Coordinates of C-alpha atoms (C1' of nucleotides) in Angstrom, one line a residue:
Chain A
X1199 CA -10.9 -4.3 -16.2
X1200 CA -7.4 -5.5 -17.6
X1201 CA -4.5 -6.8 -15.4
X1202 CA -1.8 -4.6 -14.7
X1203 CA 1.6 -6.2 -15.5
X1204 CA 3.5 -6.9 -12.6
X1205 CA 5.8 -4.3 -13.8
X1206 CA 3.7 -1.3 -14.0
X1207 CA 2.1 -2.4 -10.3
X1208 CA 6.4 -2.2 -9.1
X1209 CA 6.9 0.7 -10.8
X1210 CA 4.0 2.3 -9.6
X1211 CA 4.7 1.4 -5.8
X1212 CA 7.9 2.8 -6.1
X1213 CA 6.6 6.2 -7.2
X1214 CA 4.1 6.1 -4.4
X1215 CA 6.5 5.5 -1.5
X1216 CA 8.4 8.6 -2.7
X1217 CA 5.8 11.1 -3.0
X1218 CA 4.0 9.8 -0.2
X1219 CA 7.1 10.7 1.7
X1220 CA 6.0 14.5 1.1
X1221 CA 3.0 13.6 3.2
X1222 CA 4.0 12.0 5.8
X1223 CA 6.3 15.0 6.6
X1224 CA 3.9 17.1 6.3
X1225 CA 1.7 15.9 8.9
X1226 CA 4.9 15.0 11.2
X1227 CA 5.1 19.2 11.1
X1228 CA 1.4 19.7 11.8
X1229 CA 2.0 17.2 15.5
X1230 CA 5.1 18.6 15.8
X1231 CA 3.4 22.4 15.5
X1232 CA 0.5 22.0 17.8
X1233 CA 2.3 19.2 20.3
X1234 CA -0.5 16.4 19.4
X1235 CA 0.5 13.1 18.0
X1236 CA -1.6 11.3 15.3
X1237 CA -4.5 10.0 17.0
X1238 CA -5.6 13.0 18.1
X1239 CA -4.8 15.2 14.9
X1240 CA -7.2 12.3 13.5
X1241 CA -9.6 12.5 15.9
X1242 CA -9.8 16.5 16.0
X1243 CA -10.1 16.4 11.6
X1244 CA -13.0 14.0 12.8
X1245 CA -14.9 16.4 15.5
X1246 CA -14.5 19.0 12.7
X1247 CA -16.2 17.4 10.5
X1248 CA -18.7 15.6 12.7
X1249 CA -19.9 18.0 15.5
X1250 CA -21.9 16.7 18.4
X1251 CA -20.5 13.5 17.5
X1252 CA -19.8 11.0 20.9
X1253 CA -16.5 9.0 21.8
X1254 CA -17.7 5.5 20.5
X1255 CA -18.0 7.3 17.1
X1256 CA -14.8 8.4 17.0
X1257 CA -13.3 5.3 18.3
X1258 CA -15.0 3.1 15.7
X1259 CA -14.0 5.3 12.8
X1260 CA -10.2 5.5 13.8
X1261 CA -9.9 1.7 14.7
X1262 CA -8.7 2.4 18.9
X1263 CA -10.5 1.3 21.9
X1264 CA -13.1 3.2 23.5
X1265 CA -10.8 4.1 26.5
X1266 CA -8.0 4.9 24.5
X1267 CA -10.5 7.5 22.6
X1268 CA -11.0 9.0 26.3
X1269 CA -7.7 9.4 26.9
X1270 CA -7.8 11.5 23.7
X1271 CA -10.4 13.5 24.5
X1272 CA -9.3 14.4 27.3
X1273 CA -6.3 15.6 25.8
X1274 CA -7.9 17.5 23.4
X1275 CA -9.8 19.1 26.1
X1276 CA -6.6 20.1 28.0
X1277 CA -5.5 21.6 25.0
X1278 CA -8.8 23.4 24.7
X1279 CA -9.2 22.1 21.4
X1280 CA -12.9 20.5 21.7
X1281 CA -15.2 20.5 24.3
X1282 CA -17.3 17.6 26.1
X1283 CA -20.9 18.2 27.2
X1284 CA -23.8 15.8 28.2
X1285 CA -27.0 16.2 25.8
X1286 CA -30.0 16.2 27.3
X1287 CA -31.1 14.1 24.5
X1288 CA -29.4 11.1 26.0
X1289 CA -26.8 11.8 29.1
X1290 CA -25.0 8.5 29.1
X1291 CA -23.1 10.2 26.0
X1292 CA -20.6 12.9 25.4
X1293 CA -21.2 15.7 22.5
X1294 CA -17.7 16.4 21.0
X1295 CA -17.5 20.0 19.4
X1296 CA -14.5 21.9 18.4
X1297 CA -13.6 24.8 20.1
X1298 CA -12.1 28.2 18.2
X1299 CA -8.3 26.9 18.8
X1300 CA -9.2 23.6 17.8
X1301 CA -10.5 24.9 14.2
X1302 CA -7.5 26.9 13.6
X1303 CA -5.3 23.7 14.4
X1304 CA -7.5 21.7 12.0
X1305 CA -6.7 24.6 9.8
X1306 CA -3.2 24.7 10.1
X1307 CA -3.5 20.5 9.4
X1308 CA -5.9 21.3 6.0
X1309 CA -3.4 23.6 5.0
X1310 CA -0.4 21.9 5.1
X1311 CA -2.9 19.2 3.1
X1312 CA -3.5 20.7 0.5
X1313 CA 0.5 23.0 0.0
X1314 CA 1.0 19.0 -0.5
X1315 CA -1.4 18.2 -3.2
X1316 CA -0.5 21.5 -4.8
X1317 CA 3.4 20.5 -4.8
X1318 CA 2.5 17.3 -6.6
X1319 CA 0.3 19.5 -8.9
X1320 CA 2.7 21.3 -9.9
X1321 CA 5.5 18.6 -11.2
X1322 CA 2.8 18.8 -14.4
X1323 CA 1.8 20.8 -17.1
X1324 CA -1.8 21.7 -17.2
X1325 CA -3.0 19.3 -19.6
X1326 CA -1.3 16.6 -17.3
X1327 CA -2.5 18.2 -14.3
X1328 CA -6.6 18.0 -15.2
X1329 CA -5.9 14.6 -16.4
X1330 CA -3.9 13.4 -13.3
X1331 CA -6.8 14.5 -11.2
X1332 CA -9.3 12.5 -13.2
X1333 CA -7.7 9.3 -12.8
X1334 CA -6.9 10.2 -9.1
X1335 CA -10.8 10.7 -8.8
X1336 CA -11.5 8.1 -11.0
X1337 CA -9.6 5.4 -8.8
X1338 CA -11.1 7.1 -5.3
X1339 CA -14.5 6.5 -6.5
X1340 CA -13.8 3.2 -7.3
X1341 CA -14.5 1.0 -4.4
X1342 CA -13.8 -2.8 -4.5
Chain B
X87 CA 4.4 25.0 -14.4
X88 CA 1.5 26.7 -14.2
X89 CA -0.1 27.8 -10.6
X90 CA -3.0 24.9 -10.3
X91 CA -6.8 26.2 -9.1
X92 CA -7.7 25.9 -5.9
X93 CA -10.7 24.2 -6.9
X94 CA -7.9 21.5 -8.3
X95 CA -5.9 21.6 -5.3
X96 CA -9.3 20.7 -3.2
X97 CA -10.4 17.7 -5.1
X98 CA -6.8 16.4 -5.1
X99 CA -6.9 16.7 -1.3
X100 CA -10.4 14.4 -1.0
X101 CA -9.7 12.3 -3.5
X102 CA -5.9 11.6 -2.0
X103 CA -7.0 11.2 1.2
X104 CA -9.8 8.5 0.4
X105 CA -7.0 6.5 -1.9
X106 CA -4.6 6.6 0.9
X107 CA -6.8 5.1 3.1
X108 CA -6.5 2.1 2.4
X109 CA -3.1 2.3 2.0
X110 CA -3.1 3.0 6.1
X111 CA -5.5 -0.4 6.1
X112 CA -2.5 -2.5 4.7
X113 CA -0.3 -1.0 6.6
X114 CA -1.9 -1.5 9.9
X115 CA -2.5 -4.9 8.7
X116 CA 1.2 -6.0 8.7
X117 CA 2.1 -4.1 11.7
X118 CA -0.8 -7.0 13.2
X119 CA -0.2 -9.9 11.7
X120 CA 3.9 -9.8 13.2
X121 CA 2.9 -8.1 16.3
X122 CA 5.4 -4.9 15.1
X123 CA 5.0 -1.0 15.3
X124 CA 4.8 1.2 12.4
X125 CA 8.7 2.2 13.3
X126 CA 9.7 -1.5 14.0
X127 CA 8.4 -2.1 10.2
X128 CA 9.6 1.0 8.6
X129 CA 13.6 0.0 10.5
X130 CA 13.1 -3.4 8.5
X131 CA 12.2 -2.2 5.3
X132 CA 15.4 -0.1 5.7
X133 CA 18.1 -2.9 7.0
X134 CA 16.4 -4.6 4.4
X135 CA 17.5 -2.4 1.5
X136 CA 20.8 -1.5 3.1
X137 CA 22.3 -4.5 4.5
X138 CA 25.0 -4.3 7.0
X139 CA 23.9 -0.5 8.0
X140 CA 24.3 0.8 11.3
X141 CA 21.9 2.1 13.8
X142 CA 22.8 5.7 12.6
X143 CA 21.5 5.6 9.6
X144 CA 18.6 3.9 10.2
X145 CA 17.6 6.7 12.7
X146 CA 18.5 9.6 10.4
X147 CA 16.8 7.9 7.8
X148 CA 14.0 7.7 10.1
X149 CA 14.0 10.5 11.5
X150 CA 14.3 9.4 15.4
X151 CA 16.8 9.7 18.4
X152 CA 19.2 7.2 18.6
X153 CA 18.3 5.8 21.4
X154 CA 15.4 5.1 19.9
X155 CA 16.1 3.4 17.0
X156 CA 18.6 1.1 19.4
X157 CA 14.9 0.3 21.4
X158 CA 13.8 -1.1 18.3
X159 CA 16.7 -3.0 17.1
X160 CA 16.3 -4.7 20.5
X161 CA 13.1 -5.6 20.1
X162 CA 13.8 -6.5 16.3
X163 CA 16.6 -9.1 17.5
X164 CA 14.3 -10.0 20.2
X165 CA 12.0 -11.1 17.4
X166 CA 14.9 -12.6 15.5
X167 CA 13.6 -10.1 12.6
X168 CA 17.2 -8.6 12.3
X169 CA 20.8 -9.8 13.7
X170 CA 23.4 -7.2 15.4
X171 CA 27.2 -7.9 15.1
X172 CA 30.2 -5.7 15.4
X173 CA 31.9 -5.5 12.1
X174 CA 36.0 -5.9 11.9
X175 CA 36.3 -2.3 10.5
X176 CA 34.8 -0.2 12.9
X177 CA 34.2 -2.2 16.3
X178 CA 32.1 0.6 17.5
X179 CA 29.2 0.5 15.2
X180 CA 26.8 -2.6 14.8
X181 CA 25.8 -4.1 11.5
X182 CA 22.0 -5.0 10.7
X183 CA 21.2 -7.3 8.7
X184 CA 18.1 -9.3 8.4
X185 CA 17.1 -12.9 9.0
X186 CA 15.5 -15.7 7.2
X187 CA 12.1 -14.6 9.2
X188 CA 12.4 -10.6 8.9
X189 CA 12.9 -11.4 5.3
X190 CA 9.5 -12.5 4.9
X191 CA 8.1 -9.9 7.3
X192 CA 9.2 -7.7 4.6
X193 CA 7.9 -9.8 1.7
X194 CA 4.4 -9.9 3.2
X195 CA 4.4 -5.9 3.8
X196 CA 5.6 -5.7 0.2
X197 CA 3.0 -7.6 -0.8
X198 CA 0.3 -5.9 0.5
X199 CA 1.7 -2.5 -0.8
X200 CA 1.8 -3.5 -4.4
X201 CA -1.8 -5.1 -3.7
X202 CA -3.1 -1.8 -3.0
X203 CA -1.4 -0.6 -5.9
X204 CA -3.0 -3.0 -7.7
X205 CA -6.1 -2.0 -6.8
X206 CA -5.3 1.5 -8.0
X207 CA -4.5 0.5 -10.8
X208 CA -6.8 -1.8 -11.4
X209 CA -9.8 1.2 -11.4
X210 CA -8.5 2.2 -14.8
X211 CA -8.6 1.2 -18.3
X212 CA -5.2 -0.2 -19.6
X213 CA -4.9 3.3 -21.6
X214 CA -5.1 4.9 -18.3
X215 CA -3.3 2.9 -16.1
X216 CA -0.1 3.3 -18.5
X217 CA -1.0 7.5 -18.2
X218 CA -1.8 7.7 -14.6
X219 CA 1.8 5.8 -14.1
X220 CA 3.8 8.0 -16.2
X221 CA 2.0 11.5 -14.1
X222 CA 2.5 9.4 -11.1
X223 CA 6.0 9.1 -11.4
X224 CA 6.5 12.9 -13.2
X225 CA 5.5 14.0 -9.7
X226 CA 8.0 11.7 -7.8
X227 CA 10.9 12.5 -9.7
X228 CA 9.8 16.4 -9.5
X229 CA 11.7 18.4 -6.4
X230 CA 13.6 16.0 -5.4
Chain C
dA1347 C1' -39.1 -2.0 40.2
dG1348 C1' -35.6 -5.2 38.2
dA1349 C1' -32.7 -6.7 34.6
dC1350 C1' -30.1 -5.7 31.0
dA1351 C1' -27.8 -2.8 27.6
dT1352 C1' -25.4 1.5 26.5
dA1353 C1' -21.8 5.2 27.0
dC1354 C1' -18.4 6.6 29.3
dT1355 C1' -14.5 7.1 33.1
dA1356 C1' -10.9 5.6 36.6
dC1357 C1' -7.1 3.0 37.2
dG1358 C1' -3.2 0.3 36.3
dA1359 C1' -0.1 -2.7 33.5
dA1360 C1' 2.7 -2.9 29.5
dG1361 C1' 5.0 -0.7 26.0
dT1362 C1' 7.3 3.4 23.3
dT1363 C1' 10.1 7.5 22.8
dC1364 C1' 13.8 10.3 23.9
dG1365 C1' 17.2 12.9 26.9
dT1366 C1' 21.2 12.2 29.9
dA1367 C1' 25.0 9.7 31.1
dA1368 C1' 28.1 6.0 30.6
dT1369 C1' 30.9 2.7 27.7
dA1370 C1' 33.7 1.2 24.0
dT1371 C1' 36.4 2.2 20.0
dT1372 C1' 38.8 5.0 16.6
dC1373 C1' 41.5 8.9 15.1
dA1374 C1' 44.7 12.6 15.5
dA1375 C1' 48.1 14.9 17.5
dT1376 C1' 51.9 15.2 20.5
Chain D
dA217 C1' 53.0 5.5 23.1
dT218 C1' 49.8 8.4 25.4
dT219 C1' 46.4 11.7 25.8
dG220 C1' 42.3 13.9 24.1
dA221 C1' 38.6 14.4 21.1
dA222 C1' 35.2 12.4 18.1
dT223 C1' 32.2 8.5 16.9
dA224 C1' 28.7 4.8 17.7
dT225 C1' 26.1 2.6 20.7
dT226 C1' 23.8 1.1 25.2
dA227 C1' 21.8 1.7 30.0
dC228 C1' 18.6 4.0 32.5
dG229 C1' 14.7 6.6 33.8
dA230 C1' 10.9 10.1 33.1
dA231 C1' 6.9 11.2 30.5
dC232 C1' 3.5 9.6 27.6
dT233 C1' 0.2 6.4 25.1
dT234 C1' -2.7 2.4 24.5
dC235 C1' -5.9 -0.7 26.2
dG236 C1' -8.1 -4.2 29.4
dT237 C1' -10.8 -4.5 33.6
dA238 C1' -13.9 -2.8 36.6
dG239 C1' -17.0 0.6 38.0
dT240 C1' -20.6 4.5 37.4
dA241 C1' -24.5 6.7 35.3
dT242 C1' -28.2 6.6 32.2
dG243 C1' -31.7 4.5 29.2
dT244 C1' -35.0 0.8 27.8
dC245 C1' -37.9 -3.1 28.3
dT246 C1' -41.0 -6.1 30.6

DNA sequence: AGACATACTACGAAGTTCGTAATATTCAAT
DNA sequence: ATTGAATATTACGAACTTCGTAGTATGTCT
């Protein structure tokens, strides 16, 4: 592994900052859309993807205190977006599931995801698009 | 030009959300270590590139009411991060500008930025790192 | 059964956002 | 020179979010 010249790392956080502009806008449109701020857009893509899953899992994964993930929840709930029910298994807990409105706001999240990654797709020619997603994958796999 | 696969637009999507991870990590880093919120931080990076701006602009640039962006000038004076004064011309408006101590508020967010852009970076071969700079900042320059 | 750990909820304090209204200043006519 | 409208900000308060403390219910171990 060579050093990158302090020039190419500049250059290359410039570039970033801009197009992960597009992003941020993005998911300020998918709160805005469904009236749920960040935490609980992250918590919800979470539940989706983690059913049955309690609060102290979700809590630990985003980085927010256990009370705070509550508070989520039971937003979330309001909404009718998950549900909370004891297992027998071990009652102490809450199962998080998603409900039917709470998949098509995850949905509606993914979507706007991935009209993103096309966008950025598209500033490239095929070549440079195959290639772009090889480093892209190359650099996601690489864990330090 | 040509319409990406889906199957391209997917991996994108996981492999960009995993890389962007940790550029949330760095981020929520610096919004710890000075005790400031993520708009706090973003209003400094701002007054920091555009001395002597007014509160408008940083709000429109932002994105936020007026009101407030004049909530976290007061808390960014409070920190002594930024100074207010009225400006000769126009007596209505304030002028930001930063302080000695904002200054490196701003250096140490850089700082971690470009070290997760190092990091990126530093997951590919030299050939690579030049190509995945020059597709990296195709897309930024694209639609803009 | 008792002691301790686990998983969550209730409550309240502190802080953030933003709408409404007020203030100060400038500009443009009259 | 004065009035009126436009501009730029601040004061205030309502609604909401986060999180610490304390409490409840359940599980585990001896």
């Amino acid at each position: 592994m060579t050093e990158p010249t302090p020039e190419q790392i500049e250059k290359l956080a410039i570039a970033f900052e801009r197009f992960t502009r597009r992003f941020k806008v993005a998911e300020a449109a998918a709160v805005m859309q469904n009236a749920l701020n960040a935490l609980d857009i992250q918590a919800l893509l979470f539940i989706d993807d983690h059913p049955e899953c309690n609060l102290g899992d979700v809590a630990r994964h985003l980085q927010v205190a256990l009370t705070t993930m509550s508070s989520s929840a039971d937003r979330l709930v309001r909404r009718d977006m998950i549900e909370r029910h004891r297992p027998e298994a071990n009652r102490r807990s809450v199962a998080l599931t998603i409900t039917n409105k709470g998949s098509q706001a995850v949905a509606g999240y993914v979507d706007g995801y991935r009209a993103s990654c096309k966008a950025m797709l598209q500033a490239l020619d095929p070549v440079d698009q195959t290639e772009f997603l090889r480093l892209t994958q190359q650099i996601s796999e690489y864990d330090d």
